[in-house]
PDB file of C-alpha atoms in Angstrom:
ATOM      1  CA  MET P  29     -14.069 -13.701 -18.641  1.00  0.00           C
ATOM      2  CA  LYS P  30     -15.702 -11.205 -15.889  1.00  0.00           C
ATOM      3  CA  LEU P  31     -14.619  -8.345 -13.492  1.00  0.00           C
ATOM      4  CA  ILE P  32     -16.197  -7.596  -9.953  1.00  0.00           C
ATOM      5  CA  ILE P  33     -14.278  -4.664  -8.300  1.00  0.00           C
ATOM      6  CA  ILE P  34     -15.282  -3.699  -4.786  1.00  0.00           C
ATOM      7  CA  ASP P  35     -15.071  -1.114  -3.232  1.00  0.00           C
ATOM      8  CA  PHE P  36     -14.049  -2.133   0.324  1.00  0.00           C
ATOM      9  CA  ASP P  37     -15.088   0.463   2.656  1.00  0.00           C
ATOM     10  CA  GLY P  38     -18.992   0.581   0.929  1.00  0.00           C
ATOM     11  CA  PRO P  39     -20.294  -2.591   0.506  1.00  0.00           C
ATOM     12  CA  ILE P  40     -17.745  -5.150   2.217  1.00  0.00           C
ATOM     13  CA  LEU P  41     -16.475  -3.131   5.633  1.00  0.00           C
ATOM     14  CA  ASN P  42     -19.673  -0.106   6.330  1.00  0.00           C
ATOM     15  CA  LEU P  43     -17.181   2.844   7.669  1.00  0.00           C
ATOM     16  CA  THR P  44     -19.610   4.732   8.404  1.00  0.00           C
ATOM     17  CA  PHE P  45     -21.678   2.135  11.561  1.00  0.00           C
ATOM     18  CA  ALA P  46     -18.138   1.913  12.529  1.00  0.00           C
ATOM     19  CA  LYS P  47     -17.153   5.166  13.282  1.00  0.00           C
ATOM     20  CA  GLN P  48     -20.394   6.120  14.905  1.00  0.00           C
ATOM     21  CA  GLN P  49     -20.606   2.707  17.109  1.00  0.00           C
ATOM     22  CA  THR P  50     -16.956   3.556  18.273  1.00  0.00           C
ATOM     23  CA  MET P  51     -18.336   7.235  18.501  1.00  0.00           C
ATOM     24  CA  ASN P  52     -20.803   5.952  21.379  1.00  0.00           C
ATOM     25  CA  GLU P  53     -18.773   3.605  23.164  1.00  0.00           C
ATOM     26  CA  ALA P  54     -15.855   6.540  23.492  1.00  0.00           C
ATOM     27  CA  SER P  55     -18.675   9.373  24.530  1.00  0.00           C
ATOM     28  CA  GLN P  56     -20.093   6.616  27.368  1.00  0.00           C
ATOM     29  CA  ARG P  57     -16.447   5.730  28.293  1.00  0.00           C
ATOM     30  CA  LEU P  58     -15.030   9.396  28.808  1.00  0.00           C
ATOM     31  CA  SER P  59     -18.729  10.867  30.017  1.00  0.00           C
ATOM     32  CA  LEU P  60     -18.592  13.089  27.213  1.00  0.00           C
ATOM     33  CA  LYS P  61     -21.910  14.050  24.645  1.00  0.00           C
ATOM     34  CA  MET P  62     -22.201  14.707  21.427  1.00  0.00           C
ATOM     35  CA  SER P  63     -25.162  16.478  19.593  1.00  0.00           C
ATOM     36  CA  LYS P  64     -26.252  14.469  16.539  1.00  0.00           C
ATOM     37  CA  LEU P  65     -25.035  17.447  14.908  1.00  0.00           C
ATOM     38  CA  ALA P  66     -21.495  17.254  16.366  1.00  0.00           C
ATOM     39  CA  LYS P  67     -21.213  13.288  15.188  1.00  0.00           C
ATOM     40  CA  LEU P  68     -22.554  13.683  11.810  1.00  0.00           C
ATOM     41  CA  GLY P  69     -19.761  16.268  11.674  1.00  0.00           C
ATOM     42  CA  LEU P  70     -17.310  14.170  13.430  1.00  0.00           C
ATOM     43  CA  ILE P  71     -17.781  11.854  10.402  1.00  0.00           C
ATOM     44  CA  ASN P  72     -17.558  14.314   7.263  1.00  0.00           C
ATOM     45  CA  TYR P  73     -14.217  15.957   9.322  1.00  0.00           C
ATOM     46  CA  ILE P  74     -13.040  12.592   9.366  1.00  0.00           C
ATOM     47  CA  ASP P  75     -13.542  12.036   5.400  1.00  0.00           C
ATOM     48  CA  GLN P  76     -12.789  15.451   4.124  1.00  0.00           C
ATOM     49  CA  ILE P  77      -9.441  15.170   6.068  1.00  0.00           C
ATOM     50  CA  TYR P  78      -8.397  12.150   5.144  1.00  0.00           C
ATOM     51  CA  GLN P  79      -9.518  12.888   1.727  1.00  0.00           C
ATOM     52  CA  VAL P  80      -7.544  15.740   1.472  1.00  0.00           C
ATOM     53  CA  GLU P  81      -4.217  15.551   4.162  1.00  0.00           C
ATOM     54  CA  ARG P  82      -4.495  11.663   3.198  1.00  0.00           C
ATOM     55  CA  ILE P  83      -4.141  10.857   7.228  1.00  0.00           C
ATOM     56  CA  ILE P  84      -3.968   7.064   7.865  1.00  0.00           C
ATOM     57  CA  ASN P  85      -2.890   7.503  11.752  1.00  0.00           C
ATOM     58  CA  TYR P  86      -6.768   7.441  13.337  1.00  0.00           C
ATOM     59  CA  ARG P  87      -5.361   8.953  16.230  1.00  0.00           C
ATOM     60  CA  ILE P  88      -3.912  12.268  14.289  1.00  0.00           C
ATOM     61  CA  LEU P  89      -7.333  11.853  12.263  1.00  0.00           C
ATOM     62  CA  ILE P  90      -9.713  12.024  15.217  1.00  0.00           C
ATOM     63  CA  HIS P  91      -8.012  14.909  16.779  1.00  0.00           C
ATOM     64  CA  LYS P  92      -7.657  16.927  13.966  1.00  0.00           C
ATOM     65  CA  SER P  93     -11.442  16.278  12.959  1.00  0.00           C
ATOM     66  CA  LEU P  94     -12.203  17.057  16.650  1.00  0.00           C
ATOM     67  CA  THR P  95     -10.664  20.629  17.023  1.00  0.00           C
ATOM     68  CA  LYS P  96     -12.392  21.361  13.934  1.00  0.00           C
ATOM     69  CA  LEU P  97     -15.916  20.639  15.508  1.00  0.00           C
ATOM     70  CA  LYS P  98     -14.523  22.385  18.430  1.00  0.00           C
ATOM     71  CA  GLU P  99     -13.346  25.811  16.513  1.00  0.00           C
ATOM     72  CA  ASN P 100     -17.053  25.604  14.645  1.00  0.00           C
ATOM     73  CA  ASN P 101     -18.494  25.551  18.386  1.00  0.00           C
ATOM     74  CA  LEU P 102     -20.241  21.989  17.606  1.00  0.00           C
ATOM     75  CA  ILE P 103     -18.722  20.610  20.564  1.00  0.00           C
ATOM     76  CA  ASN P 104     -17.282  21.892  23.908  1.00  0.00           C
ATOM     77  CA  PHE P 105     -14.702  19.986  24.827  1.00  0.00           C
ATOM     78  CA  SER P 106     -11.188  20.624  26.590  1.00  0.00           C
ATOM     79  CA  ASN P 107      -7.617  19.908  24.939  1.00  0.00           C
ATOM     80  CA  SER P 108      -6.859  17.331  26.798  1.00  0.00           C
ATOM     81  CA  GLN P 109     -10.294  15.434  26.555  1.00  0.00           C
ATOM     82  CA  ILE P 110     -10.107  15.840  22.447  1.00  0.00           C
ATOM     83  CA  GLU P 111      -6.465  13.673  22.992  1.00  0.00           C
ATOM     84  CA  GLU P 112      -8.733  11.455  25.457  1.00  0.00           C
ATOM     85  CA  PHE P 113     -11.036  10.943  22.516  1.00  0.00           C
ATOM     86  CA  SER P 114      -9.089  10.985  19.968  1.00  0.00           C
ATOM     87  CA  LYS P 115      -6.956   7.748  21.682  1.00  0.00           C
ATOM     88  CA  ALA P 116     -10.109   5.972  22.269  1.00  0.00           C
ATOM     89  CA  PHE P 117     -11.270   5.792  19.234  1.00  0.00           C
ATOM     90  CA  VAL P 118      -8.368   4.036  18.149  1.00  0.00           C
ATOM     91  CA  GLU P 119      -8.568   1.796  20.581  1.00  0.00           C
ATOM     92  CA  PHE P 120     -12.329   0.683  20.076  1.00  0.00           C
ATOM     93  CA  PHE P 121     -12.859   1.409  16.319  1.00  0.00           C
ATOM     94  CA  PRO P 122     -11.171  -2.396  15.112  1.00  0.00           C
ATOM     95  CA  LYS P 123     -13.916  -3.866  16.706  1.00  0.00           C
ATOM     96  CA  HIS P 124     -16.352  -2.914  15.284  1.00  0.00           C
ATOM     97  CA  GLN P 125     -15.121  -2.275  11.609  1.00  0.00           C
ATOM     98  CA  LYS P 126     -17.309  -5.779  10.637  1.00  0.00           C
ATOM     99  CA  ILE P 127     -17.801  -7.179   7.126  1.00  0.00           C
ATOM    100  CA  SER P 128     -21.241  -7.277   6.029  1.00  0.00           C
ATOM    101  CA  PRO P 129     -22.128 -11.379   5.482  1.00  0.00           C
ATOM    102  CA  ASP P 130     -24.166 -10.782   2.865  1.00  0.00           C
ATOM    103  CA  ILE P 131     -21.711  -9.485   0.511  1.00  0.00           C
ATOM    104  CA  LYS P 132     -19.784 -12.449   1.696  1.00  0.00           C
ATOM    105  CA  TYR P 133     -22.865 -14.915   0.834  1.00  0.00           C
ATOM    106  CA  LYS P 134     -23.101 -13.302  -2.222  1.00  0.00           C
ATOM    107  CA  LEU P 135     -18.860 -13.540  -2.939  1.00  0.00           C
ATOM    108  CA  GLU P 136     -18.861 -17.483  -1.944  1.00  0.00           C
ATOM    109  CA  GLN P 137     -21.564 -18.023  -4.624  1.00  0.00           C
ATOM    110  CA  ILE P 138     -20.238 -16.074  -7.367  1.00  0.00           C
ATOM    111  CA  LYS P 139     -16.978 -17.938  -7.542  1.00  0.00           C
ATOM    112  CA  ASN P 140     -18.830 -21.254  -7.233  1.00  0.00           C
ATOM    113  CA  ASP P 141     -20.899 -20.568  -9.896  1.00  0.00           C
ATOM    114  CA  TYR P 142     -18.490 -18.484 -12.374  1.00  0.00           C
ATOM    115  CA  PRO P 143     -15.433 -19.492 -11.168  1.00  0.00           C
ATOM    116  CA  LEU P 144     -13.726 -18.023 -13.952  1.00  0.00           C
ATOM    117  CA  THR P 145     -14.919 -14.852 -12.700  1.00  0.00           C
ATOM    118  CA  LYS P 146     -12.108 -12.443 -10.830  1.00  0.00           C
ATOM    119  CA  VAL P 147     -13.366 -10.672  -7.691  1.00  0.00           C
ATOM    120  CA  CYS P 148     -11.032  -7.540  -7.053  1.00  0.00           C
ATOM    121  CA  ILE P 149     -11.013  -4.861  -4.297  1.00  0.00           C
ATOM    122  CA  TYR P 150     -10.073  -1.338  -4.092  1.00  0.00           C
ATOM    123  CA  THR P 151      -9.659   0.890  -1.846  1.00  0.00           C
ATOM    124  CA  SER P 152      -8.058   3.606   0.194  1.00  0.00           C
ATOM    125  CA  GLN P 153      -6.988   1.592   3.591  1.00  0.00           C
ATOM    126  CA  THR P 154      -3.756   0.142   2.742  1.00  0.00           C
ATOM    127  CA  THR P 155      -3.167  -3.582   1.859  1.00  0.00           C
ATOM    128  CA  LYS P 156      -2.592  -4.621   4.679  1.00  0.00           C
ATOM    129  CA  LYS P 157      -5.156  -2.970   6.919  1.00  0.00           C
ATOM    130  CA  VAL P 158      -8.011  -5.412   4.912  1.00  0.00           C
ATOM    131  CA  LYS P 159      -6.119  -8.026   4.597  1.00  0.00           C
ATOM    132  CA  GLU P 160      -6.221  -8.247   8.968  1.00  0.00           C
ATOM    133  CA  ILE P 161      -9.892  -7.192   8.703  1.00  0.00           C
ATOM    134  CA  LEU P 162     -10.647  -9.774   6.290  1.00  0.00           C
ATOM    135  CA  GLU P 163      -9.320 -12.581   8.353  1.00  0.00           C
ATOM    136  CA  SER P 164     -10.044 -11.751  11.716  1.00  0.00           C
ATOM    137  CA  SER P 165     -13.790 -11.724   9.938  1.00  0.00           C
ATOM    138  CA  LYS P 166     -12.925 -15.156   8.828  1.00  0.00           C
ATOM    139  CA  PHE P 167     -13.626 -14.351   5.380  1.00  0.00           C
ATOM    140  CA  ASN P 168     -11.993 -16.971   2.575  1.00  0.00           C
ATOM    141  CA  LEU P 169      -8.877 -14.150   0.705  1.00  0.00           C
ATOM    142  CA  GLN P 170      -8.927 -17.001  -1.690  1.00  0.00           C
ATOM    143  CA  LEU P 171     -12.056 -15.390  -3.048  1.00  0.00           C
ATOM    144  CA  PHE P 172     -10.356 -12.281  -4.421  1.00  0.00           C
ATOM    145  CA  ASP P 173      -8.002 -12.193  -7.328  1.00  0.00           C
ATOM    146  CA  LYS P 174      -6.428  -9.231  -6.245  1.00  0.00           C
ATOM    147  CA  ILE P 175      -6.643  -6.116  -3.096  1.00  0.00           C
ATOM    148  CA  TYR P 176      -5.520  -2.868  -3.981  1.00  0.00           C
ATOM    149  CA  GLY P 177      -5.106  -0.963  -1.547  1.00  0.00           C
ATOM    150  CA  SER P 178      -3.112   2.325  -1.003  1.00  0.00           C
TER     151      SER P 178
END
């Protein structure tokens, strides 16, 4: 028996791309400008704060990250703009979370060619959220023998 363990946030779901797309959409909707450095900083702070504080609520996570950017003079948002951006981010983020079509095809191929191979997902996201994303992407959940979420 062989076992393949996949980190959901990397090869299956490109969260960095989803965060970039979401930032662009939220900025555009609210007519807020963010430099490239601020956008990179936001992604960095989201990841850092999540790792240290284990905040799963994206509205709170984005709010804290934007506040940190403001403290470091990387953005010039008011407190109400930070709040509005955080709400918009949460609204737009799910539609930008997309499953990689390549990984979907490769996993189907592996399971067909090697049916005894076990495929597991390991992620810091909740199992429920992972299943929701997979189902909304019409991904066959039967490809996975186990999903280890937070």
